[in-house]
Coordinates of C-alpha atoms and ligand atoms in Angstrom, one line a residue:
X279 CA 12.0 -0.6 -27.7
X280 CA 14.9 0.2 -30.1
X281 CA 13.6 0.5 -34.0
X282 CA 14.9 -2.0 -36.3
X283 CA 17.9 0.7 -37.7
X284 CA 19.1 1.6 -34.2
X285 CA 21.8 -0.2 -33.2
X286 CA 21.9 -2.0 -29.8
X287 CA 24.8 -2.4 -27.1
X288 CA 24.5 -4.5 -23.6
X289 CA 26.6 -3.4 -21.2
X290 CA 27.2 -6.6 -18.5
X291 CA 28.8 -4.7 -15.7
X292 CA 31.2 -6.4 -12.9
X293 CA 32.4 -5.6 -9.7
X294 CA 32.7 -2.5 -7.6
X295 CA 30.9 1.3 -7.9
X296 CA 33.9 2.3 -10.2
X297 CA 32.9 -0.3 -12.5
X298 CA 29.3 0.8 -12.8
X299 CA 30.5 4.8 -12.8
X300 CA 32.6 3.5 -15.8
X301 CA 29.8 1.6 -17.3
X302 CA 27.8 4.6 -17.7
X303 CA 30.4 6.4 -19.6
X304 CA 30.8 3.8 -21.4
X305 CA 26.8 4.3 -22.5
X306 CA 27.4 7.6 -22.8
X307 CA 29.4 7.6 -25.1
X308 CA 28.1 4.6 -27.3
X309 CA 24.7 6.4 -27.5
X310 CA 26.9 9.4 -29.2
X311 CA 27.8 6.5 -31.7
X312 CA 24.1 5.7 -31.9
X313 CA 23.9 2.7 -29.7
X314 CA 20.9 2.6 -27.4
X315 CA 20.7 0.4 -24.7
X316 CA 18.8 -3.0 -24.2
X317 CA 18.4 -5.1 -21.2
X318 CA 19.4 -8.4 -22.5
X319 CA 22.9 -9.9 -24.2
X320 CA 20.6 -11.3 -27.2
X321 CA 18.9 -8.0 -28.3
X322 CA 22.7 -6.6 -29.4
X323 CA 24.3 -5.9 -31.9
X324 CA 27.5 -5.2 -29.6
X325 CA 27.8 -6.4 -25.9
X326 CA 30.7 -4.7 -23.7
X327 CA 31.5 -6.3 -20.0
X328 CA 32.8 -4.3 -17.5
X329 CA 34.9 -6.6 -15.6
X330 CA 36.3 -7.8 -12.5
X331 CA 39.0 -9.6 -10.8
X332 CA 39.8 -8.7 -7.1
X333 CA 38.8 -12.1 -6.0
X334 CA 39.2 -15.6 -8.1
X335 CA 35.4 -15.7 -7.9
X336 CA 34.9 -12.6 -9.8
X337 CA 37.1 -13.4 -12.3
X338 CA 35.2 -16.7 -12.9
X339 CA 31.8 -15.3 -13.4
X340 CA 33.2 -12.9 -16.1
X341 CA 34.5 -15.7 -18.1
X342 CA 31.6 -18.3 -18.1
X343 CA 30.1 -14.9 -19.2
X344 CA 32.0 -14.7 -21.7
X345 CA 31.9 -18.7 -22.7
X346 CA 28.0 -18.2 -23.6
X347 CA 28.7 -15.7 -25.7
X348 CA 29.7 -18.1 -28.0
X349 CA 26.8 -19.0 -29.0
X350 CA 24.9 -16.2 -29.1
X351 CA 28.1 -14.8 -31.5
X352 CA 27.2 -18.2 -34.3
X353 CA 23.7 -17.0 -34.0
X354 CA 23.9 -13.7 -34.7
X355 CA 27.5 -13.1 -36.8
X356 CA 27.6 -9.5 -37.2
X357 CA 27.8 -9.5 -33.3
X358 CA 30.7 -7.5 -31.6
X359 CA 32.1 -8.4 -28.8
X360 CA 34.1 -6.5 -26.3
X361 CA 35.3 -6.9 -22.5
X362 CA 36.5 -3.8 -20.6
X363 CA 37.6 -3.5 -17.0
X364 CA 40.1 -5.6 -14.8
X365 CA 40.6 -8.5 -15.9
X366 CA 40.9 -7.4 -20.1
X367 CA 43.9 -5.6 -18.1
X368 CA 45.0 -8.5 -16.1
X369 CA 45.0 -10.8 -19.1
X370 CA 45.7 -8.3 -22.2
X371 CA 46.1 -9.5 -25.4
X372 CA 46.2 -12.8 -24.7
X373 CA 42.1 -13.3 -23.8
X374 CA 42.3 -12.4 -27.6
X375 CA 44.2 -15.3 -28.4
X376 CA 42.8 -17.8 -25.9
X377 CA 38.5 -16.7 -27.2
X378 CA 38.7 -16.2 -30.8
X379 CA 35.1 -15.0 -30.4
X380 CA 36.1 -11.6 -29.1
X381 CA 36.4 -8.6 -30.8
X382 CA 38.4 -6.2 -28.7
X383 CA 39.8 -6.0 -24.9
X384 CA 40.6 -2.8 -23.4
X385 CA 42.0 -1.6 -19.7
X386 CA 40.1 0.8 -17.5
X387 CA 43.1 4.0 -18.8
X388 CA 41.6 2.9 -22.4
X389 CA 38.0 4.0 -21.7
X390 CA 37.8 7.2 -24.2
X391 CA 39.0 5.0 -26.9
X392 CA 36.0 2.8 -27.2
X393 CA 34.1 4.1 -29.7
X394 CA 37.7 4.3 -31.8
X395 CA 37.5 0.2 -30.9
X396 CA 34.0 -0.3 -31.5
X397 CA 34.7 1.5 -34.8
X398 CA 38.1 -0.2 -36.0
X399 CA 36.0 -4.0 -34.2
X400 CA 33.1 -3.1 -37.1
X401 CA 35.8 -2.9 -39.7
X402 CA 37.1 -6.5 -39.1
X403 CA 40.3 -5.6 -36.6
X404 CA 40.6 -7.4 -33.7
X405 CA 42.4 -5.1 -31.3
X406 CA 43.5 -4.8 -27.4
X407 CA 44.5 -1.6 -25.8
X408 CA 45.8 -2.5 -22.2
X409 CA 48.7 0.2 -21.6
X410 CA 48.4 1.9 -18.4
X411 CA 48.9 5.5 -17.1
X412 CA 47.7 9.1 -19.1
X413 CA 44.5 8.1 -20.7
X414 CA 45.8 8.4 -24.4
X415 CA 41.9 9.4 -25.4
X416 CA 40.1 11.5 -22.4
X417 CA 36.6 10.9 -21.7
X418 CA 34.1 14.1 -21.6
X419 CA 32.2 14.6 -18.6
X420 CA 28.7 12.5 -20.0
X421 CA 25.3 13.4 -17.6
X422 CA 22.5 10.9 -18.4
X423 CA 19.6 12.3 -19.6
X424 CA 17.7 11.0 -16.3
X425 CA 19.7 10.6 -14.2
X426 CA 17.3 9.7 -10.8
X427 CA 17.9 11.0 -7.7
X428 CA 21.7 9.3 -6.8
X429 CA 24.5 9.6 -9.2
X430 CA 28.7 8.4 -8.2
X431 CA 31.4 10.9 -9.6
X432 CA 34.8 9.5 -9.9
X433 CA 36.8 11.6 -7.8
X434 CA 40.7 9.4 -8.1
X435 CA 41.6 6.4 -9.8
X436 CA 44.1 3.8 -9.3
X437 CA 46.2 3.0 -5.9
X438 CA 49.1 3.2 -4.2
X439 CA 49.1 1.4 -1.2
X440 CA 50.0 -2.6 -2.5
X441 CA 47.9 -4.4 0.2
X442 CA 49.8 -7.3 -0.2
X443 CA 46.7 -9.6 -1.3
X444 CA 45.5 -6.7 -3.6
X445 CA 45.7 -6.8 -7.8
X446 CA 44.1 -3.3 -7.7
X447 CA 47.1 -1.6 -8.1
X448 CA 48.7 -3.4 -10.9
X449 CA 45.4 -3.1 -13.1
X450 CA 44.3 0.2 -12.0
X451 CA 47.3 1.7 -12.2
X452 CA 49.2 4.7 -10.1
X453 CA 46.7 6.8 -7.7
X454 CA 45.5 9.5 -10.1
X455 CA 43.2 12.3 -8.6
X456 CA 41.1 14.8 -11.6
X457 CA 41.1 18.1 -11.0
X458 CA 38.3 19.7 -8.5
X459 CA 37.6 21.9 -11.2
X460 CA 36.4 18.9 -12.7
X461 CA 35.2 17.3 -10.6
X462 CA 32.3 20.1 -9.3
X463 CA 31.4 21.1 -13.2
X464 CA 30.5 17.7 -13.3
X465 CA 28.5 17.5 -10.1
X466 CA 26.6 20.7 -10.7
X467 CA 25.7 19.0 -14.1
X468 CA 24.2 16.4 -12.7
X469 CA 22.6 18.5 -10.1
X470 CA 21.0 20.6 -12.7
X471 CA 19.6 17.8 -14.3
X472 CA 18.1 16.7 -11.2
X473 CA 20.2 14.7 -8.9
X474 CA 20.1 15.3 -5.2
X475 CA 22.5 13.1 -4.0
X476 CA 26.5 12.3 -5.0
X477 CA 28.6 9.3 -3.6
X478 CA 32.5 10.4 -4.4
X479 CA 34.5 7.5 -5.6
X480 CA 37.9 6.5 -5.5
X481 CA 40.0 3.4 -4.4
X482 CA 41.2 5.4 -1.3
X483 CA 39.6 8.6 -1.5
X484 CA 41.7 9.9 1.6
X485 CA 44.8 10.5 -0.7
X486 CA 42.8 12.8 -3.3
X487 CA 44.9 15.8 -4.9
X488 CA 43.8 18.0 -6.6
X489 CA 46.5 18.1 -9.5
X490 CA 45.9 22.0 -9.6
X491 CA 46.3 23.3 -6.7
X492 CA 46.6 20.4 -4.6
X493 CA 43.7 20.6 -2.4
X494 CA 43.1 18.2 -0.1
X495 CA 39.9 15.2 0.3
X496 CA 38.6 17.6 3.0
X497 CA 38.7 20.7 0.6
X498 CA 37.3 19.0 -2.2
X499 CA 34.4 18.3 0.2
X500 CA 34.3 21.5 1.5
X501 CA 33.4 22.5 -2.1
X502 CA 31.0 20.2 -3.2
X503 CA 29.3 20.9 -0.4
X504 CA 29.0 24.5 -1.4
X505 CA 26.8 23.1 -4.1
X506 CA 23.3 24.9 -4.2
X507 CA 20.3 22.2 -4.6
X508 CA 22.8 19.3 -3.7
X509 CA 21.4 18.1 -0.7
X510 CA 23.8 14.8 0.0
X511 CA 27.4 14.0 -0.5
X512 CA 28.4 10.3 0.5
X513 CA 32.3 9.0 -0.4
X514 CA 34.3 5.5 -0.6
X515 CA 36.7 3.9 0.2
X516 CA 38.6 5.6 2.6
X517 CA 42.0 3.6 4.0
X518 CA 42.4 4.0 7.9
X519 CA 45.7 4.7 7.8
X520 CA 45.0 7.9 5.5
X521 CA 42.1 9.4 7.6
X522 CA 42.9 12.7 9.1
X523 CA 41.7 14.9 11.1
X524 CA 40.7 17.1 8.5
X525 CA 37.8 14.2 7.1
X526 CA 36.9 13.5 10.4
X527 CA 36.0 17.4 11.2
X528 CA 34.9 17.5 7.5
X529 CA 32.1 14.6 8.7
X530 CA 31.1 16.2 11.8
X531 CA 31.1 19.8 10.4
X532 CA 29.7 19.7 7.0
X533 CA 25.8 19.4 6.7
X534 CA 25.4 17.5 3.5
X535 CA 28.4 15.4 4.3
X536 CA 26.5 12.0 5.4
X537 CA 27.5 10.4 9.0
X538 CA 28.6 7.6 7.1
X539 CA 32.3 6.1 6.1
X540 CA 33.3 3.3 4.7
X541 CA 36.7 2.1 6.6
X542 CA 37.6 -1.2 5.5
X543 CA 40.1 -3.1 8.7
X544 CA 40.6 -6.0 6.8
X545 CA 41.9 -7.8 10.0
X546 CA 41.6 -7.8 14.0
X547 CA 44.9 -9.5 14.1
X548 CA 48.3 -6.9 13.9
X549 CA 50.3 -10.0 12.8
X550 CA 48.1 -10.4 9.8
X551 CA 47.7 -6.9 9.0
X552 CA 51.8 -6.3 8.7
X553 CA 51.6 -9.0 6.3
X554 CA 48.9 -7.6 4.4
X555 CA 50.7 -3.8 4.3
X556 CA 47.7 -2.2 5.9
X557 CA 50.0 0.6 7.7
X558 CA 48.5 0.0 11.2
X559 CA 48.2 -1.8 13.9
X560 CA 44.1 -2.6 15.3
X561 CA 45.2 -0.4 18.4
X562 CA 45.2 2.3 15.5
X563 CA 42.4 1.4 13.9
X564 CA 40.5 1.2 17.2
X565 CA 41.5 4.6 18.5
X566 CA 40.6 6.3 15.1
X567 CA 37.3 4.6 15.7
X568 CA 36.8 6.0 19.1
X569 CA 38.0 9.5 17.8
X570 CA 35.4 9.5 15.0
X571 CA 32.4 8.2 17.3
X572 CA 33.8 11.1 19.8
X573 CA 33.6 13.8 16.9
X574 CA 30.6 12.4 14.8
X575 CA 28.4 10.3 17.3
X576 CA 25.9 9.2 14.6
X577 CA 28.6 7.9 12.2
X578 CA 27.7 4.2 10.4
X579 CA 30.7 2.6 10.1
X580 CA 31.1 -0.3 7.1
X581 CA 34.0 -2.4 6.6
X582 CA 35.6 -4.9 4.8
X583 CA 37.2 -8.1 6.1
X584 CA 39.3 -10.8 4.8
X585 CA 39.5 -14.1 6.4
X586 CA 41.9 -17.3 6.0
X587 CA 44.8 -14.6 4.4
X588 CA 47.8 -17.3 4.3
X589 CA 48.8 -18.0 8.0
X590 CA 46.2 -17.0 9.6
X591 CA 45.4 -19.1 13.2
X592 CA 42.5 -19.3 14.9
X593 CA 43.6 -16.7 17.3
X594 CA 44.5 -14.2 14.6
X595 CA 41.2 -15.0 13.3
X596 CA 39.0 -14.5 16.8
X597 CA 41.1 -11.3 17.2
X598 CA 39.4 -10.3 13.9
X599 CA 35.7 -11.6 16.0
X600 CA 36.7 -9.7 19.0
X601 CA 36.9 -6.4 17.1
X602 CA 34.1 -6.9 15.2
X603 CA 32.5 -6.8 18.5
X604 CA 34.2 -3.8 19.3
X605 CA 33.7 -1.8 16.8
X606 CA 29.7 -2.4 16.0
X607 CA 29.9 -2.2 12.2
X608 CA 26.9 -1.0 10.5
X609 CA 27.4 -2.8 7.5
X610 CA 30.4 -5.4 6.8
X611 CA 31.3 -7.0 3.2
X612 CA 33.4 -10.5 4.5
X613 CA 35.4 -12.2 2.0
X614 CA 37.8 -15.3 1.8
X615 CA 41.1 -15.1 1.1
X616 CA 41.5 -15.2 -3.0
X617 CA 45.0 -15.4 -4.5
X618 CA 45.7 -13.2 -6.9
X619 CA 48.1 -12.9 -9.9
X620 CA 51.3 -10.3 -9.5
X621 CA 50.7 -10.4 -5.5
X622 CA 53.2 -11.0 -2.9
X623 CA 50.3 -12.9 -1.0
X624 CA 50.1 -15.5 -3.4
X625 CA 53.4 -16.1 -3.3
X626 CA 53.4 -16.8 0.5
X627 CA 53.5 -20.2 2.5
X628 CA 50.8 -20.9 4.8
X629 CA 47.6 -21.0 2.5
X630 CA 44.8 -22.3 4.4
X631 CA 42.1 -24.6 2.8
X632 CA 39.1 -23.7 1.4
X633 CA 37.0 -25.2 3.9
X634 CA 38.5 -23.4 7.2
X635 CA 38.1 -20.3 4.8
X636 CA 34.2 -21.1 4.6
X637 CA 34.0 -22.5 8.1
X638 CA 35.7 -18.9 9.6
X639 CA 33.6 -17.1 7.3
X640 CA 30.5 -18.5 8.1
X641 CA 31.4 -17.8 11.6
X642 CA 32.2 -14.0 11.1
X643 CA 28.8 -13.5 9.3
X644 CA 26.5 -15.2 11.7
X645 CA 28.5 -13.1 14.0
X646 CA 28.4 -9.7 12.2
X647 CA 24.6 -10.7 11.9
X648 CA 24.1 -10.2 15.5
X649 CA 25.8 -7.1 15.9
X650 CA 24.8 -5.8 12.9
X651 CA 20.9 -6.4 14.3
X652 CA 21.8 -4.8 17.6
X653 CA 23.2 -2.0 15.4
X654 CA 20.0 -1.3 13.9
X655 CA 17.9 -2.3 17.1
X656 CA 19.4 0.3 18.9
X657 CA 18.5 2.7 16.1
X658 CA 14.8 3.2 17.5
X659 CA 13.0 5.4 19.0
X660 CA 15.5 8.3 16.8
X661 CA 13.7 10.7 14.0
X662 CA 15.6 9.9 11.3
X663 CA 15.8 12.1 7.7
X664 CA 15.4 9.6 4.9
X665 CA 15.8 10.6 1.5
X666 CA 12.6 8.7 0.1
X667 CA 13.5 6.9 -3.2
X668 CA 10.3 5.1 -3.8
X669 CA 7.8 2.2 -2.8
X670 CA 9.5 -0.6 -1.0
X671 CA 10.3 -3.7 -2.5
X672 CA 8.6 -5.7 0.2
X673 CA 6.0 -5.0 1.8
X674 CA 2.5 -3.1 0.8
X675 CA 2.1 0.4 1.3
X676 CA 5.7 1.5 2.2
X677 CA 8.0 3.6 1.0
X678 CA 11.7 3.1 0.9
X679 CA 14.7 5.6 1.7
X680 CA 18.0 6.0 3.3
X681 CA 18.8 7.9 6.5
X682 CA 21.7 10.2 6.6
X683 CA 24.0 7.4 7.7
X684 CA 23.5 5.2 4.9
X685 CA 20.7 2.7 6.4
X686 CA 17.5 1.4 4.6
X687 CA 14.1 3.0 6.3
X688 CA 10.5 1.8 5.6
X689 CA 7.6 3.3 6.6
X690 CA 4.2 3.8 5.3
X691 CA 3.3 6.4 3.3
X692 CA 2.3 8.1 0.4
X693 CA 3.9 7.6 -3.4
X694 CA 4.3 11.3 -3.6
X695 CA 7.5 11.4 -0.9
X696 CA 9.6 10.0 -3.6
X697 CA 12.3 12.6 -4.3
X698 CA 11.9 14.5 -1.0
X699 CA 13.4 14.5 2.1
X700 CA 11.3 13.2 4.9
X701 CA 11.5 12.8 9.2
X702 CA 10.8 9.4 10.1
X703 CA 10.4 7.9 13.6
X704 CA 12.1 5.0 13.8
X705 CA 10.0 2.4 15.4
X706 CA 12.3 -1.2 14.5
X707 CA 15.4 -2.1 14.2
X708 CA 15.8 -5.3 11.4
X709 CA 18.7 -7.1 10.4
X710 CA 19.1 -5.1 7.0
X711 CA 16.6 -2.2 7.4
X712 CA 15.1 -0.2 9.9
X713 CA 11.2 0.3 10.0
X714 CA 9.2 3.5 11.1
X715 CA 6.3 6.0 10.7
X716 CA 6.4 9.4 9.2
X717 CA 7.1 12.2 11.5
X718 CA 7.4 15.3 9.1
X719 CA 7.7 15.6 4.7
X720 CA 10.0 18.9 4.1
X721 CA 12.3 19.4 1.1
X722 CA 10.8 18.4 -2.7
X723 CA 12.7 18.2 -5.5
Ligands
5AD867 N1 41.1 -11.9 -1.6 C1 40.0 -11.7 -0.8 N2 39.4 -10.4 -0.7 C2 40.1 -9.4 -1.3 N3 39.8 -8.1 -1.4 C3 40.7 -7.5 -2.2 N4 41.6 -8.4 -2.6 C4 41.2 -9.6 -2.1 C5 41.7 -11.0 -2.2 N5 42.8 -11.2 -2.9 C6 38.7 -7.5 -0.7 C7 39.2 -6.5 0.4 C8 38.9 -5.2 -0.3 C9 37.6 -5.5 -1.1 C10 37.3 -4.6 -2.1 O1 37.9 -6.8 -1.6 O2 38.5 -6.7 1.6 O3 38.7 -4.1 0.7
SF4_868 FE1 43.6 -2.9 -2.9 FE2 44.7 -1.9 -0.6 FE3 44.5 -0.3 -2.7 FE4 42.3 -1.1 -1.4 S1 44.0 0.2 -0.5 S2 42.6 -1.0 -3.6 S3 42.8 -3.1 -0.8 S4 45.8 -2.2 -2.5

């Protein structure tokens, strides 16, 4: 509970993993300023969003967010208000003039100047810092103080590539990798302080650089997994078109590199991928598939897939059903088709309706369901090694983990696994978990 002098922040985060890596800094560096956190928007004295916009949907939420904010701002006056993230750069200064009950908007490049806003919003200025590229204010490497047993280090931000549906690149900016030196001071921190397992983050981690040097994604991993009392690396998003051999002999050679790779298609249909920009054709994507599954056998493979894009038929759409089937996804994130501001997709012809966009959806999921099942049903029989997190959250008795390539195992035993590495038979394949008994405990934390 925070004492009546400390003040309070909620942070309402949006969106992806870089959004919620963001958010933490974001708390970081508020509880320099002497914020400390509280769970819920009317407890603050200062609430922050962290917000989204890839699809139309995302962008919604944020503002009937920000519409009941309203009256928690006539309740409490000396409330500040600030939203962060895509769409404060999307919109600018202008979500300043269209909610007269914000305080300050700021881009993701403006992140190191919050407590500068926070500061100059306390004073009575209502201010919006949206200009993209060299972060005018850095932001210090900040390790929570517990930081649990998974943490996400921002590897690159930004991108390149202009899928032609995406707004990533215009409100993220350029592709911008940080230095590896950087990058491994700040996962040894968090290793010292306890974390045992590090996702690397970027928008398409594939074209990482290290601006010193220039080593490659490969390297970088190379490096990190150097890192004594690390014991798991994971990494996303990786764009097929980018994925070398290097990654691929970096998943089947490092130890602590996870057999799992998120490697988003988008589309079955070549027509539909040239007009989205993907830079392949599925003939591509499919042979990259069979190399990787050749090189790494255990590899879980997630990806992302949009249907109704504009002009998409039925045909280009069961072409997308057919190599879902192909490719037995582990996990699959399905989206419809959302226009987006500054895209060359919305300006197309050919938008389908909403309804054959929830229809084909509906379709791909009950379909992905199937596989997805067969995926995991297949999985039995293995000994698998889980990183045990805690007790399940259904189900008496069990305890919860993943297994090197990223799936959810349950099995019984006892409370004391959590933060150790344990062998588990696998025993049952379910649609989102797997189920199995202890084999072996061995590493603690
Ligand atoms: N409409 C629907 N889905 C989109 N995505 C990105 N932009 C759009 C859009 N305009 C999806 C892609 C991407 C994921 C993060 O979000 O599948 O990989
Ligand atoms: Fe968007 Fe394509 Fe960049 Fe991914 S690779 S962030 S989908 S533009």
């Amino acid at each position: 509970m925070a004492s009546q002098s400390e003040k309070r922040v909620h942070i309402a985060t949006f969106g992806c993993q870089m959004n919620a890596y963001d958010s933490a800094r974001m708390a970081g560096m508020l509880a320099q300023m002497g914020y400390a956190q509280v769970e819920r928007p009317d407890q603050a004295d200062l609430i922050v969003l962290n917000t989204c916009s890839v699809r139309h949907r995302a962008e919604e939420k944020v503002y009937s967010y920000v519409g009941e904010l309203k009256r928690l701002k006539r309740e409490r006056p000396w409330l500040l208000i600030g939203v962060g993230g895509c769409v404060a750069q999307q919109e600018g200064d202008s979500l300043l003039k269209r909610l007269p009950h914000l305080d300050f908007v700021f881009g993701p490049d403006a992140l190191g100047s919050l407590p500068e806003m926070v500061t100059q919003a306390a004073r009575g200025k209502r201010l919006a810092l949206t200009s993209l590229g060299a972060p005018a204010r850095p932001v210090d490497i900040i390790i929570p103080a517990e930081p649990g047993l998974k943490a996400m280090v921002t590897v690159m931000t930004g991108c390149d590539n202009f899928c032609s549906y995406c707004v990533v690149p215009y409100v993220r900016g350029r592709e911008r990798s940080r230095t590896a030196g950087e990058i491994l001071e700040e996962v040894a921190a968090l290793v010292d302080a306890g974390v045992r397992e590090i996702t690397l983050l970027g928008q398409n981690v594939n074209s990482y650089r290290d601006p010193d040097g220039g080593l490659d994604f490969a390297g970088l991993l190379a490096r990190v997994d150097q890192i004594k009392d690390l014991w798991r690396i994971r990494f996303t998003t990786s764009h097929p078109k980018d994925l070398g051999q290097g990654l691929t002999e970096a998943l089947a050679g490092l130890d602590k590199v996870m057999e799992q790779l998120h490697l988003p298609a988008q589309s079955g249909s070549d027509r539909m991928l040239k007009a989205m920009n993907r830079g392949y054709t599925r003939a591509q994507y499919l042979d990259l598939v069979r190399r990787l599954r050749e090189m790494v056998p255990q590899v879980a493979l997630g990806g992302d897939i949009i249907v109704g894009f504009p002009g998409e038929t039925r045909q280009d759409f069961e072409q997308t059903l057919s190599m879902l089937e192909e490719v037995g996804y582990d996990f699959l994130y399905s989206f419809k088709y959302s226009d987006r501001p500054f895209t060359r997709a919305g300006r197309l012809e050919g938008k389908l309706d909403d309804e054959t966009k929830g229809r084909r959806l509906v379709e791909l999921q009950a379909l992905q369901r199937v596989l997805g099942l067969q995926e995991h049903q297949a999985q039995a029989g293995r000994v698998e090694e889980v990183l045990v997190e805690g007790p399940a959250k259904h189900g008496q008795g069990l305890m919860s983990g993943r297994s090197r390539a990223g799936r959810v195992v349950n099995f019984p035993g006892p409370p004391e696994l959590a933060g150790r590495l344990a062998m588990v038979r696998i025993t049952q394949g379910r649609e989102n978990s797997l189920l199995g008994e202890l084999a072996s405990a061995t590493g603690e934390r």
